[in-house]
Amino acid sequence: MRWVLAAAFVVLFSSAAAAQSFQFEFSEQTLNELVGDLGHPSAGDVYLPTGLITNLGYWNCRPIGTLECTYGTTHTSGTSAPVTAGNKVVAMSLCQGPDGQPAVLPTPEPVPWQWWITEAHFTVGSQQLSFSANVRYRIGSKWYNVAQTVPATLTFDYAQQRLRMAISSFRVPIRYSEGGIVELLGEVDVGRFMSFTIPTSRQKISVPDLNGNGRTITTRVDSVNVQYVPGKVVVKVDAGFN
């Protein structure tokens, strides 16, 4: 997209070096192809439920492995019925104890969690631009989906000389609940992940002067007006020359 936009500047300015205004368009399809190039941002981690352990004075726990315990017997004792032998795997963690010393404790199973941003797309309507996406996440074996549509704006950053696509606040908290205790595992900031910028580098153009000699002028963007019409974004630019 960067090269397409730069090419547009070259063509428009070189075809009419004396002109100081022009416009170009982004179709809705082009915007969605661009946001598609961002892919599907994703992140995750492993959460260790330590509510009870924390209440006992242990902290800074991290999983270190598992311990396999064998229980039961196939032999009879007196008149009792035989008990089938079995195994139980217990998660173990290394924690800091109340006295500050390290301690190895049995802890609940770690809970893996992960999120993905999917189905991201723009919709251009009359005088409005909107962004929609779905945040799909799992905590352990449970899956969740949060779909939302929020306003978006395309503006021009004069200091950086670039177009900036900004998406309104779109945050999805990832919470884990167990035994009445709710923990915030993370937050998906969709607006931050899916916003982007498009550079508009200054162009140098060689043109003849009144004496027929060549000279070089440099373009700059003085003002930008963005309009939303159904199916496309129209960008009107007033440019100057140095």
GROMACS .gro file of N, CA and C in nm, residues 6 30-31 59-60 77 88 94 140 165 186 190 216 220 223:
model
   45
    6ALA      N    1   0.259   0.618  -0.290
    6ALA     CA    2   0.371   0.697  -0.339
    6ALA      C    3   0.362   0.714  -0.489
   30THR      N    4  -1.013  -0.214  -0.082
   30THR     CA    5  -0.870  -0.185  -0.059
   30THR      C    6  -0.839  -0.176   0.090
   31LEU      N    7  -0.926  -0.108   0.165
   31LEU     CA    8  -0.905  -0.098   0.310
   31LEU      C    9  -0.906  -0.236   0.374
   59TRP      N   10   0.369  -1.709   4.770
   59TRP     CA   11   0.355  -1.614   4.660
   59TRP      C   12   0.462  -1.642   4.553
   60ASN      N   13   0.450  -1.570   4.443
   60ASN     CA   14   0.546  -1.581   4.332
   60ASN      C   15   0.563  -1.727   4.289
   77SER      N   16  -0.839  -5.669   5.214
   77SER     CA   17  -0.795  -5.660   5.353
   77SER      C   18  -0.916  -5.689   5.440
   88LYS      N   19  -0.262  -4.065   3.996
   88LYS     CA   20  -0.310  -3.927   3.994
   88LYS      C   21  -0.190  -3.836   3.971
   94LEU      N   22   0.698  -2.405   4.230
   94LEU     CA   23   0.799  -2.348   4.319
   94LEU      C   24   0.751  -2.211   4.362
  140GLY      N   25  -0.851  -2.242   2.934
  140GLY     CA   26  -0.863  -2.386   2.956
  140GLY      C   27  -0.934  -2.450   2.839
  165MET      N   28  -0.487   0.566   1.031
  165MET     CA   29  -0.616   0.502   1.055
  165MET      C   30  -0.628   0.472   1.204
  186GLY      N   31  -0.569  -1.074   3.117
  186GLY     CA   32  -0.515  -0.984   3.016
  186GLY      C   33  -0.627  -0.905   2.951
  190VAL      N   34  -0.798  -0.418   2.075
  190VAL     CA   35  -0.816  -0.436   1.931
  190VAL      C   36  -0.779  -0.309   1.855
  216THR      N   37   1.452   2.142  -0.964
  216THR     CA   38   1.387   2.040  -0.881
  216THR      C   39   1.300   2.107  -0.775
  220ARG      N   40   0.492   1.904  -0.069
  220ARG     CA   41   0.455   1.889   0.071
  220ARG      C   42   0.304   1.895   0.081
  223SER      N   43  -0.281   2.053   0.349
  223SER     CA   44  -0.407   2.022   0.416
  223SER      C   45  -0.471   1.900   0.350
   0.00000   0.00000   0.00000
